[in-house]
PDB file of C-alpha atoms and ligand atoms in Angstrom:
ATOM      1  CA  MET X   1      96.281  84.498  89.331  1.00 45.00           C
ATOM      2  CA  ALA X   2      93.626  86.829  89.346  1.00 51.00           C
ATOM      3  CA  GLU X   3      93.686  89.870  86.824  1.00 63.00           C
ATOM      4  CA  SER X   4      94.370  93.211  89.094  1.00 80.00           C
ATOM      5  CA  PHE X   5      91.839  95.051  90.312  1.00 86.00           C
ATOM      6  CA  PHE X   6      93.603  98.295  89.732  1.00 86.00           C
ATOM      7  CA  LYS X   7      97.099  98.931  87.543  1.00 85.00           C
ATOM      8  CA  TRP X   8      99.391 101.703  88.666  1.00 82.00           C
ATOM      9  CA  ASP X   9      99.342 103.777  85.169  1.00 85.00           C
ATOM     10  CA  LYS X  10     102.504 106.286  85.368  1.00 86.00           C
ATOM     11  CA  GLU X  11     101.318 108.248  82.658  1.00 87.00           C
ATOM     12  CA  ARG X  12      97.701 108.857  83.953  1.00 87.00           C
ATOM     13  CA  LEU X  13      98.211 108.606  87.447  1.00 89.00           C
ATOM     14  CA  THR X  14     101.691 110.461  88.437  1.00 92.00           C
ATOM     15  CA  THR X  15     101.428 113.600  90.259  1.00 94.00           C
ATOM     16  CA  HIS X  16     105.421 114.109  89.676  1.00 92.00           C
ATOM     17  CA  VAL X  17     105.572 114.086  93.132  1.00 94.00           C
ATOM     18  CA  ASP X  18     107.506 110.800  94.054  1.00 95.00           C
ATOM     19  CA  ALA X  19     106.549 110.469  97.687  1.00 95.00           C
ATOM     20  CA  MET X  20     102.620 110.846  96.641  1.00 95.00           C
ATOM     21  CA  ASP X  21     103.170 108.345  93.849  1.00 95.00           C
ATOM     22  CA  HIS X  22     104.270 105.936  96.411  1.00 96.00           C
ATOM     23  CA  GLU X  23     101.701 106.305  98.750  1.00 96.00           C
ATOM     24  CA  HIS X  24      99.586 106.041  96.018  1.00 94.00           C
ATOM     25  CA  GLN X  25     100.748 102.746  95.006  1.00 93.00           C
ATOM     26  CA  LYS X  26     100.567 101.586  98.378  1.00 95.00           C
ATOM     27  CA  LEU X  27      97.189 102.350  98.510  1.00 94.00           C
ATOM     28  CA  ILE X  28      96.189 100.410  95.133  1.00 93.00           C
ATOM     29  CA  GLN X  29      98.169  97.404  96.540  1.00 94.00           C
ATOM     30  CA  ILE X  30      96.024  97.294  99.311  1.00 95.00           C
ATOM     31  CA  MET X  31      92.803  97.837  97.015  1.00 94.00           C
ATOM     32  CA  ASN X  32      94.135  94.715  94.824  1.00 94.00           C
ATOM     33  CA  ARG X  33      94.693  92.599  97.804  1.00 96.00           C
ATOM     34  CA  LEU X  34      91.165  93.204  99.167  1.00 96.00           C
ATOM     35  CA  TYR X  35      89.805  92.541  95.632  1.00 95.00           C
ATOM     36  CA  GLU X  36      91.945  89.326  95.208  1.00 95.00           C
ATOM     37  CA  ARG X  37      90.808  88.149  98.706  1.00 97.00           C
ATOM     38  CA  ASN X  38      87.162  88.631  98.187  1.00 96.00           C
ATOM     39  CA  GLU X  39      87.179  87.121  94.982  1.00 95.00           C
ATOM     40  CA  ALA X  40      88.972  84.246  96.219  1.00 97.00           C
ATOM     41  CA  LYS X  41      86.081  84.215  99.040  1.00 96.00           C
ATOM     42  CA  ALA X  42      88.214  84.980 102.346  1.00 97.00           C
ATOM     43  CA  SER X  43      86.770  85.201 105.692  1.00 97.00           C
ATOM     44  CA  LYS X  44      84.850  87.908 107.217  1.00 96.00           C
ATOM     45  CA  THR X  45      87.753  88.251 109.763  1.00 97.00           C
ATOM     46  CA  GLU X  46      90.358  88.702 107.012  1.00 98.00           C
ATOM     47  CA  LEU X  47      88.574  90.948 104.829  1.00 98.00           C
ATOM     48  CA  THR X  48      87.699  92.993 107.651  1.00 97.00           C
ATOM     49  CA  SER X  49      91.265  93.445 108.369  1.00 97.00           C
ATOM     50  CA  ILE X  50      91.962  94.346 105.208  1.00 98.00           C
ATOM     51  CA  VAL X  51      89.307  96.885 105.029  1.00 97.00           C
ATOM     52  CA  ARG X  52      90.290  98.848 108.503  1.00 97.00           C
ATOM     53  CA  GLU X  53      94.050  98.749 106.714  1.00 97.00           C
ATOM     54  CA  LEU X  54      92.432 100.490 103.809  1.00 96.00           C
ATOM     55  CA  ALA X  55      90.514 102.853 105.725  1.00 96.00           C
ATOM     56  CA  SER X  56      93.607 104.021 108.418  1.00 96.00           C
ATOM     57  CA  TRP X  57      96.417 104.338 104.920  1.00 96.00           C
ATOM     58  CA  THR X  58      93.770 106.307 103.357  1.00 96.00           C
ATOM     59  CA  VAL X  59      93.378 108.655 106.428  1.00 97.00           C
ATOM     60  CA  THR X  60      97.102 108.491 106.662  1.00 98.00           C
ATOM     61  CA  HIS X  61      97.524 109.281 103.243  1.00 97.00           C
ATOM     62  CA  PHE X  62      95.280 112.227 103.316  1.00 97.00           C
ATOM     63  CA  GLU X  63      97.081 113.990 106.254  1.00 98.00           C
ATOM     64  CA  HIS X  64     100.672 113.511 104.381  1.00 97.00           C
ATOM     65  CA  GLU X  65      99.150 114.805 101.413  1.00 97.00           C
ATOM     66  CA  GLU X  66      97.842 118.217 103.198  1.00 97.00           C
ATOM     67  CA  LYS X  67     100.722 118.456 105.016  1.00 97.00           C
ATOM     68  CA  PHE X  68     102.412 118.580 101.723  1.00 95.00           C
ATOM     69  CA  PHE X  69     100.367 120.877  99.662  1.00 94.00           C
ATOM     70  CA  ASP X  70     100.133 123.487 102.718  1.00 93.00           C
ATOM     71  CA  THR X  71     103.853 123.995 102.019  1.00 93.00           C
ATOM     72  CA  LEU X  72     102.696 125.147  98.472  1.00 92.00           C
ATOM     73  CA  ALA X  73     100.637 128.144  97.064  1.00 88.00           C
ATOM     74  CA  TYR X  74      98.218 125.752  96.042  1.00 92.00           C
ATOM     75  CA  SER X  75      94.839 127.645  95.807  1.00 93.00           C
ATOM     76  CA  GLN X  76      92.819 124.912  95.827  1.00 94.00           C
ATOM     77  CA  ALA X  77      93.472 123.400  99.539  1.00 96.00           C
ATOM     78  CA  ALA X  78      90.746 123.957 101.114  1.00 97.00           C
ATOM     79  CA  VAL X  79      88.589 122.451  98.356  1.00 96.00           C
ATOM     80  CA  HIS X  80      90.763 119.638  98.117  1.00 96.00           C
ATOM     81  CA  LYS X  81      90.650 118.963 101.977  1.00 97.00           C
ATOM     82  CA  LYS X  82      86.861 119.058 101.906  1.00 97.00           C
ATOM     83  CA  ILE X  83      86.558 116.283  98.959  1.00 96.00           C
ATOM     84  CA  HIS X  84      89.446 114.233 101.497  1.00 96.00           C
ATOM     85  CA  ARG X  85      86.805 114.255 104.154  1.00 97.00           C
ATOM     86  CA  ASP X  86      84.015 113.753 101.919  1.00 96.00           C
ATOM     87  CA  LEU X  87      86.045 110.553 100.513  1.00 95.00           C
ATOM     88  CA  ILE X  88      86.334 109.398 104.146  1.00 96.00           C
ATOM     89  CA  GLU X  89      83.067 109.715 105.241  1.00 96.00           C
ATOM     90  CA  ARG X  90      82.216 107.529 102.054  1.00 95.00           C
ATOM     91  CA  LEU X  91      84.762 105.002 102.919  1.00 95.00           C
ATOM     92  CA  LYS X  92      83.600 104.670 106.462  1.00 95.00           C
ATOM     93  CA  GLY X  93      80.042 104.411 105.119  1.00 96.00           C
ATOM     94  CA  HIS X  94      80.755 101.411 102.923  1.00 95.00           C
ATOM     95  CA  GLN X  95      82.968 100.066 105.819  1.00 96.00           C
ATOM     96  CA  ALA X  96      80.221 100.036 108.319  1.00 96.00           C
ATOM     97  CA  GLU X  97      78.030  98.814 106.075  1.00 95.00           C
ATOM     98  CA  PHE X  98      80.404  95.655 105.089  1.00 96.00           C
ATOM     99  CA  GLU X  99      80.924  95.113 108.750  1.00 94.00           C
ATOM    100  CA  LYS X 100      77.247  95.063 109.175  1.00 95.00           C
ATOM    101  CA  THR X 101      76.655  92.633 106.347  1.00 94.00           C
ATOM    102  CA  GLY X 102      79.913  90.619 105.612  1.00 94.00           C
ATOM    103  CA  VAL X 103      79.431  91.481 101.960  1.00 95.00           C
ATOM    104  CA  LEU X 104      81.684  93.731  99.807  1.00 95.00           C
ATOM    105  CA  GLY X 105      79.687  94.414  96.461  1.00 91.00           C
ATOM    106  CA  PRO X 106      80.009  95.873  93.217  1.00 93.00           C
ATOM    107  CA  ALA X 107      79.081  99.376  94.683  1.00 93.00           C
ATOM    108  CA  PHE X 108      82.213  99.137  97.027  1.00 95.00           C
ATOM    109  CA  PHE X 109      84.962  98.225  94.546  1.00 94.00           C
ATOM    110  CA  GLN X 110      83.111 100.935  91.938  1.00 93.00           C
ATOM    111  CA  PHE X 111      83.744 103.685  94.561  1.00 94.00           C
ATOM    112  CA  LEU X 112      87.333 102.529  95.275  1.00 93.00           C
ATOM    113  CA  LYS X 113      87.768 102.627  91.529  1.00 89.00           C
ATOM    114  CA  THR X 114      85.985 105.904  90.803  1.00 88.00           C
ATOM    115  CA  TRP X 115      87.796 107.438  93.904  1.00 85.00           C
ATOM    116  CA  LEU X 116      91.351 106.491  92.785  1.00 79.00           C
ATOM    117  CA  THR X 117      90.533 107.388  88.725  1.00 81.00           C
ATOM    118  CA  ALA X 118      88.947 110.657  89.297  1.00 88.00           C
ATOM    119  CA  HIS X 119      90.754 111.605  92.706  1.00 92.00           C
ATOM    120  CA  ILE X 120      94.389 111.097  91.486  1.00 90.00           C
ATOM    121  CA  MET X 121      94.000 112.188  88.166  1.00 87.00           C
ATOM    122  CA  GLY X 122      91.666 115.034  88.395  1.00 90.00           C
ATOM    123  CA  ILE X 123      92.366 116.368  91.908  1.00 93.00           C
ATOM    124  CA  ASP X 124      95.895 115.111  92.959  1.00 94.00           C
ATOM    125  CA  THR X 125      97.622 115.894  89.863  1.00 92.00           C
ATOM    126  CA  LYS X 126      96.721 119.836  90.568  1.00 92.00           C
ATOM    127  CA  TYR X 127      98.843 120.216  93.357  1.00 93.00           C
ATOM    128  CA  GLY X 128     101.633 118.106  90.936  1.00 91.00           C
ATOM    129  CA  GLU X 129     101.581 120.752  88.566  1.00 90.00           C
ATOM    130  CA  ILE X 130     102.530 123.364  91.166  1.00 91.00           C
ATOM    131  CA  ALA X 131     105.010 121.529  92.795  1.00 89.00           C
ATOM    132  CA  ALA X 132     106.530 120.754  89.491  1.00 88.00           C
ATOM    133  CA  LYS X 133     106.641 124.859  89.005  1.00 86.00           C
ATOM    134  CA  LYS X 134     108.166 125.422  92.439  1.00 81.00           C
ATOM    135  CA  SER X 135     111.191 123.130  91.473  1.00 77.00           C
ATOM    136  CA  ALA X 136     111.621 124.122  88.396  1.00 73.00           C
TER     137      ALA X 136
HETATM  138 FE1  FE2 R   1      94.101 113.849  97.660  1.00 91.84          FE
HETATM  139 FE1  FE2 R   2      96.271 111.150  97.027  1.00 91.84          FE
END
């Protein structure tokens, strides 16, 4: 069994909002599956369908997250949404590149990893703090 590409680390990644933590875990599962199937040299057809699943789930997750933080007095909401738009653009860029070349290179996986650590730890945890205060 290959080493997982990305491990869920509650201490570092929790937003303290269960629904969002579950969605992040689902994203990580898809990323790990993509990594493992790519390492196993799966067909382009199979990899394409996982990349599409990842892209569509990312869009859905961002929609859910934005709906959620719109219910909070979250002053960074507009900036956070802008970051989501940029991430989707970059993800779609990588996706288009892959669909053209059939290759998922290190730059793609590096992007996924950075996105997760930087975005979940640095940005998503912010609405988590506000949500925690609200329910306290
Ligand atoms: Fe986010
Ligand atoms: Fe998120």
